[in-house]
Tab-separated table of C-alpha atoms and ligand atoms in Angstrom:
chain	number	residue	atom	x	y	z
A	1	MET	CA	0.036	-0.355	0.113
A	2	ARG	CA	2.750	2.623	0.784
A	3	ILE	CA	4.797	1.598	-1.982
A	4	LEU	CA	1.778	1.722	-4.221
A	5	ARG	CA	1.215	5.359	-2.574
A	6	ALA	CA	4.833	6.476	-3.292
A	7	ALA	CA	4.425	5.364	-6.556
A	8	MET	CA	1.166	7.226	-7.403
A	9	ALA	CA	2.835	10.069	-5.680
A	10	GLN	CA	5.955	10.056	-7.701
A	11	GLU	CA	3.674	9.883	-11.333
A	12	LEU	CA	1.712	12.753	-10.165
A	13	TRP	CA	4.911	14.593	-9.305
A	14	THR	CA	6.553	13.528	-12.871
A	15	ALA	CA	3.365	14.507	-14.412
A	16	VAL	CA	3.437	18.397	-12.907
A	17	ASP	CA	7.197	18.464	-13.849
A	18	GLU	CA	6.116	17.592	-17.733
A	19	TYR	CA	3.408	19.974	-17.580
A	20	ILE	CA	5.391	22.961	-16.269
A	21	CYS	CA	7.981	22.417	-18.743
A	22	GLU	CA	6.005	21.950	-21.463
A	23	ARG	CA	4.270	25.222	-20.457
A	24	LEU	CA	7.069	27.458	-19.537
A	25	LEU	CA	10.298	26.183	-20.864
A	26	PRO	CA	10.532	26.433	-24.971
A	27	PRO	CA	11.945	23.301	-27.103
A	28	ASP	CA	15.663	23.171	-26.602
A	29	PRO	CA	17.519	20.712	-29.246
A	30	VAL	CA	20.643	21.843	-27.574
A	31	LEU	CA	19.737	20.513	-24.453
A	32	ASP	CA	17.898	17.777	-25.561
A	33	ALA	CA	20.924	16.670	-27.512
A	34	ALA	CA	23.175	17.088	-24.076
A	35	LEU	CA	20.864	14.747	-22.187
A	36	ALA	CA	20.525	12.022	-25.103
A	37	ALA	CA	24.492	12.107	-25.720
A	38	SER	CA	24.851	11.900	-22.199
A	39	GLU	CA	22.172	8.698	-22.032
A	40	ALA	CA	24.363	7.162	-25.117
A	41	ALA	CA	27.522	7.660	-23.930
A	42	GLY	CA	26.161	5.428	-20.315
A	43	LEU	CA	26.069	8.551	-17.786
A	44	PRO	CA	24.005	8.127	-15.315
A	45	PRO	CA	20.069	9.904	-15.613
A	46	ILE	CA	20.792	12.256	-12.333
A	47	ALA	CA	21.216	15.599	-13.909
A	48	VAL	CA	19.007	18.563	-12.696
A	49	THR	CA	15.472	18.655	-14.290
A	50	ALA	CA	14.495	20.895	-17.126
A	51	ASN	CA	12.733	23.382	-14.982
A	52	GLN	CA	15.569	22.931	-12.037
A	53	GLY	CA	17.932	23.740	-14.545
A	54	LYS	CA	16.130	26.871	-15.593
A	55	LEU	CA	16.175	28.108	-11.867
A	56	LEU	CA	19.827	27.628	-11.881
A	57	GLU	CA	20.287	30.209	-15.115
A	58	LEU	CA	17.721	32.284	-13.247
A	59	LEU	CA	19.505	32.776	-9.799
A	60	THR	CA	22.950	33.561	-12.048
A	61	ARG	CA	20.829	36.235	-13.644
A	62	ILE	CA	19.115	37.497	-10.887
A	63	HIS	CA	22.171	37.713	-9.126
A	64	GLY	CA	24.077	39.102	-11.560
A	65	ALA	CA	27.199	36.708	-11.312
A	66	ARG	CA	29.519	36.850	-13.865
A	67	ARG	CA	31.543	34.094	-12.161
A	68	VAL	CA	30.475	31.005	-11.829
A	69	LEU	CA	31.769	27.606	-10.581
A	70	GLU	CA	30.180	24.021	-10.168
A	71	LEU	CA	31.467	20.656	-8.327
A	72	GLY	CA	30.248	18.218	-10.756
A	73	THR	CA	29.842	18.601	-14.461
A	74	LEU	CA	28.281	15.193	-15.139
A	75	GLY	CA	27.381	15.517	-19.010
A	76	GLY	CA	27.405	19.386	-19.075
A	77	TYR	CA	23.716	19.654	-18.488
A	78	SER	CA	23.462	21.864	-15.681
A	79	THR	CA	26.242	23.749	-16.493
A	80	ILE	CA	24.677	24.577	-20.082
A	81	TRP	CA	21.993	25.885	-17.927
A	82	LEU	CA	24.437	28.281	-15.480
A	83	ALA	CA	26.100	29.507	-18.119
A	84	ARG	CA	23.394	30.690	-20.247
A	85	GLY	CA	22.518	32.810	-16.979
A	86	LEU	CA	25.416	34.757	-17.475
A	87	PRO	CA	26.135	38.244	-19.369
A	88	ALA	CA	28.856	38.521	-21.987
A	89	GLY	CA	31.911	38.223	-20.589
A	90	GLY	CA	30.996	35.891	-17.744
A	91	ARG	CA	32.715	32.876	-17.003
A	92	LEU	CA	32.051	29.494	-15.996
A	93	VAL	CA	34.485	26.893	-14.363
A	94	THR	CA	33.230	23.518	-13.604
A	95	LEU	CA	34.793	20.509	-11.905
A	96	GLU	CA	34.274	16.998	-12.767
A	97	LEU	CA	36.636	13.949	-11.701
A	98	ASP	CA	35.604	11.770	-14.214
A	99	PRO	CA	37.734	12.522	-17.378
A	100	GLY	CA	34.963	9.824	-19.813
A	101	TYR	CA	32.092	12.012	-18.406
A	102	ALA	CA	34.409	15.171	-19.167
A	103	ALA	CA	34.909	14.549	-22.576
A	104	VAL	CA	30.890	13.848	-23.054
A	105	ALA	CA	30.262	17.094	-21.450
A	106	ASN	CA	33.164	19.330	-23.362
A	107	GLU	CA	31.078	17.960	-26.632
A	108	ASN	CA	27.483	19.233	-25.218
A	109	ILE	CA	29.083	22.839	-24.082
A	110	ALA	CA	30.527	23.468	-27.580
A	111	ARG	CA	27.086	22.085	-29.358
A	112	ALA	CA	25.851	24.911	-27.243
A	113	GLY	CA	28.015	27.420	-28.110
A	114	LEU	CA	29.717	27.423	-24.931
A	115	SER	CA	32.767	26.391	-25.164
A	116	SER	CA	34.768	29.994	-24.713
A	117	VAL	CA	33.031	31.131	-21.663
A	118	THR	CA	33.209	27.633	-19.907
A	119	ASP	CA	36.353	26.304	-18.238
A	120	LEU	CA	35.958	21.894	-17.481
A	121	ARG	CA	38.950	21.435	-14.818
A	122	VAL	CA	38.698	17.327	-14.992
A	123	GLY	CA	40.556	15.803	-11.032
A	124	PRO	CA	39.083	15.536	-7.345
A	125	ALA	CA	36.961	18.970	-7.408
A	126	LEU	CA	38.923	18.625	-3.546
A	127	GLU	CA	42.448	18.889	-5.282
A	128	THR	CA	41.161	21.335	-8.160
A	129	LEU	CA	39.927	23.980	-5.558
A	130	ALA	CA	43.325	23.696	-3.458
A	131	THR	CA	44.928	24.381	-6.825
A	132	MET	CA	42.838	26.865	-7.780
A	133	HIS	CA	43.179	28.758	-3.806
A	134	ALA	CA	46.459	28.847	-4.055
A	135	GLY	CA	46.402	30.134	-7.561
A	136	ASP	CA	45.867	33.741	-8.667
A	137	GLU	CA	41.383	32.535	-9.257
A	138	GLU	CA	39.267	35.568	-8.278
A	139	PRO	CA	36.249	35.214	-6.160
A	140	PHE	CA	33.378	33.796	-7.467
A	141	ASP	CA	30.097	35.160	-7.579
A	142	LEU	CA	28.181	32.449	-7.305
A	143	ILE	CA	28.840	28.327	-6.697
A	144	PHE	CA	26.671	25.244	-7.325
A	145	ILE	CA	27.897	22.510	-5.289
A	146	ASP	CA	26.651	19.048	-6.880
A	147	ALA	CA	29.478	16.751	-6.988
A	148	ASP	CA	29.983	13.710	-4.677
A	149	LYS	CA	27.977	14.134	-1.785
A	150	GLN	CA	30.852	12.226	0.866
A	151	ASN	CA	32.490	15.554	0.216
A	152	TYR	CA	29.820	18.496	0.514
A	153	GLN	CA	31.176	20.036	4.021
A	154	GLY	CA	34.910	20.431	2.030
A	155	TYR	CA	33.176	21.553	-0.527
A	156	LEU	CA	31.684	24.062	1.440
A	157	ASP	CA	35.006	24.929	2.828
A	158	TRP	CA	36.845	25.741	0.005
A	159	SER	CA	33.756	27.610	-1.318
A	160	LEU	CA	33.709	30.026	1.421
A	161	LYS	CA	37.850	30.188	0.398
A	162	LEU	CA	36.661	30.943	-3.301
A	163	SER	CA	34.052	33.365	-2.021
A	164	ARG	CA	33.841	37.474	-1.246
A	165	PRO	CA	30.870	38.891	1.208
A	166	GLY	CA	27.676	38.390	-1.411
A	167	THR	CA	28.074	35.169	-3.411
A	168	VAL	CA	25.492	33.117	-3.759
A	169	LEU	CA	26.185	29.140	-2.991
A	170	ILE	CA	23.947	26.312	-4.016
A	171	GLY	CA	23.571	23.009	-2.500
A	172	ASP	CA	22.334	20.476	-4.655
A	173	ASN	CA	20.335	17.233	-3.060
A	174	VAL	CA	20.559	17.860	0.011
A	175	VAL	CA	17.400	16.016	1.122
A	176	ARG	CA	17.572	12.328	0.051
A	177	ALA	CA	13.549	11.129	0.267
A	178	GLY	CA	14.105	12.546	3.773
A	179	GLY	CA	17.494	10.164	4.047
A	180	ILE	CA	18.960	12.935	6.076
A	181	LEU	CA	17.122	12.433	8.794
A	182	ASP	CA	18.564	9.251	10.106
A	183	PRO	CA	22.073	9.917	12.355
A	184	SER	CA	23.085	6.570	12.266
A	185	SER	CA	22.253	6.208	8.521
A	186	GLU	CA	25.682	3.827	7.153
A	187	ASP	CA	24.380	5.507	3.784
A	188	GLY	CA	28.070	7.613	2.511
A	189	VAL	CA	25.734	10.361	0.941
A	190	ILE	CA	23.145	10.850	4.045
A	191	GLN	CA	26.495	11.054	6.517
A	192	GLY	CA	28.104	13.844	3.772
A	193	VAL	CA	24.843	15.626	3.421
A	194	ARG	CA	24.252	15.691	7.235
A	195	ARG	CA	27.888	17.307	7.962
A	196	PHE	CA	26.813	19.753	4.947
A	197	TYR	CA	24.469	21.195	7.543
A	198	ASP	CA	26.346	21.102	10.224
A	199	LEU	CA	28.581	23.110	8.769
A	200	LEU	CA	26.437	25.341	7.607
A	201	ALA	CA	24.326	26.015	10.907
A	202	ASP	CA	28.104	26.382	12.442
A	203	GLU	CA	29.286	28.855	10.047
A	204	PRO	CA	28.889	32.541	10.675
A	205	ARG	CA	30.043	33.748	7.344
A	206	VAL	CA	27.036	31.805	5.631
A	207	ASP	CA	23.141	32.817	5.652
A	208	ALA	CA	21.775	29.906	4.463
A	209	THR	CA	17.758	27.698	4.287
A	210	ALA	CA	16.996	24.473	2.522
A	211	ILE	CA	13.686	24.056	0.502
A	212	GLN	CA	12.029	20.636	-0.370
A	213	THR	CA	11.188	19.720	-3.985
A	214	VAL	CA	9.394	16.735	-5.348
A	215	GLY	CA	9.205	16.435	-9.424
A	216	GLY	CA	10.816	14.437	-11.752
A	217	LYS	CA	13.332	12.781	-9.899
A	218	GLY	CA	11.847	12.079	-6.546
A	219	HIS	CA	11.762	14.015	-3.059
A	220	ASP	CA	14.718	15.499	-3.030
A	221	GLY	CA	15.799	19.624	-2.396
A	222	PHE	CA	18.272	22.294	-2.346
A	223	ALA	CA	20.132	24.542	0.043
A	224	LEU	CA	20.570	28.214	-0.816
A	225	GLY	CA	23.426	30.441	0.865
A	226	ILE	CA	24.438	34.357	0.716
A	227	VAL	CA	28.400	35.167	2.387
A	228	ASN	CA	27.425	37.494	4.416
A	229	GLY	CA	30.776	38.578	6.288
A	230	ALA	CA	34.588	38.612	5.524
A	231	ALA	CA	35.238	35.413	3.407
A	232	GLY	CA	38.552	34.210	2.827
B	1	SAH	N1	25.691	19.039	-12.243
B	1	SAH	C1	25.342	17.721	-13.219
B	1	SAH	C2	25.121	16.330	-12.285
B	1	SAH	C3	26.111	16.033	-11.747
B	1	SAH	S1	26.331	14.270	-10.844
B	1	SAH	C4	24.234	18.213	-13.605
B	1	SAH	O1	23.037	18.223	-12.543
B	1	SAH	O2	23.751	18.081	-14.543
B	1	SAH	C5	27.452	14.688	-10.069
B	1	SAH	C6	28.906	14.384	-10.621
B	1	SAH	O3	29.989	14.502	-9.682
B	1	SAH	C7	29.501	13.175	-10.929
B	1	SAH	O4	29.625	13.245	-13.118
B	1	SAH	C8	30.686	12.447	-10.649
B	1	SAH	O5	31.166	12.151	-11.138
B	1	SAH	C9	31.255	13.715	-9.899
B	1	SAH	N2	32.203	13.414	-9.019
B	1	SAH	C10	32.058	12.269	-7.955
B	1	SAH	N3	33.016	12.788	-7.313
B	1	SAH	C11	33.619	13.656	-7.793
B	1	SAH	C12	35.226	14.376	-7.369
B	1	SAH	N4	35.588	13.654	-5.941
B	1	SAH	N5	35.548	15.414	-8.034
B	1	SAH	C13	34.828	15.976	-8.605
B	1	SAH	N6	33.444	15.170	-9.639
B	1	SAH	C14	33.180	14.226	-8.616
B	2	DHB	C1	21.678	11.649	-7.949
B	2	DHB	C2	21.103	13.006	-7.801
B	2	DHB	C3	22.232	14.166	-7.983
B	2	DHB	O1	21.556	15.259	-8.377
B	2	DHB	C4	23.172	13.771	-8.014
B	2	DHB	O2	23.774	15.013	-8.440
B	2	DHB	C5	23.704	12.564	-7.806
B	2	DHB	C6	23.209	11.783	-7.519
B	2	DHB	C7	21.210	10.422	-7.353
B	2	DHB	O3	19.707	10.134	-7.725
B	2	DHB	O4	21.720	9.502	-7.104
B	3	MG	MG1	22.794	16.831	-8.235
């Protein structure tokens, strides 16, 4: 009974997502091609949904972000949405562990005409972030954290080092169908997300909230914060 209800709920959430996308998002062959190429290459189907992607584009525009950092590129689907929110002269840096995924992403980004604004760096994000911080990387205006959830706490730490007061932070997948409520979970994803909340809760430089979402990708959510003190 419980399982049946859950299946019916999922069907409804998916149908509503389809309605929203059909009404508000015009056909987009470039994004469709990005998903098709990602699927053909065997990438997991875990990109943000189209209406979530549009939210990323809108947040980038609303904030007037000129420099965006993304952790976790996958096939570049969310990358394309974020990059579309940039003004002329804007830049996006996206970090991906898997060289095969990165190759697919680079093709998708090229098809979207966004290669010149996008810089995809391959490797473990914690290492790339350390290298970036040691170099002369300017602070980012908006950071989308969406790589391996086990390292979200470390990603938030490095994000703060690459921020300025006013930088917007977004963390994806911070509800996991309510899985985050279990403090004794043996799932590294859940523990990683819980540590991310711990750090957000204790971090005076960030003013944050989190919003649950339902839709084509089930019940999950995102965290949204702003760096409000002296960062670095
Ligand atoms: N942002 C994408 C989805 C990202 S899925 C979208 O919505 O379209 C998470 C990605 O993080 C995967 O591609 C995975 O390979 C990558 N990842 C996992 N561990 C990583 C690490 N240590 N460093 C960088 N990327 C990592
Ligand atoms: C999953 C979903 C995501 O959005 C992500 O970034 C990683 C994993 C998932 O559903 O497993
Ligand atoms: Mg995600």
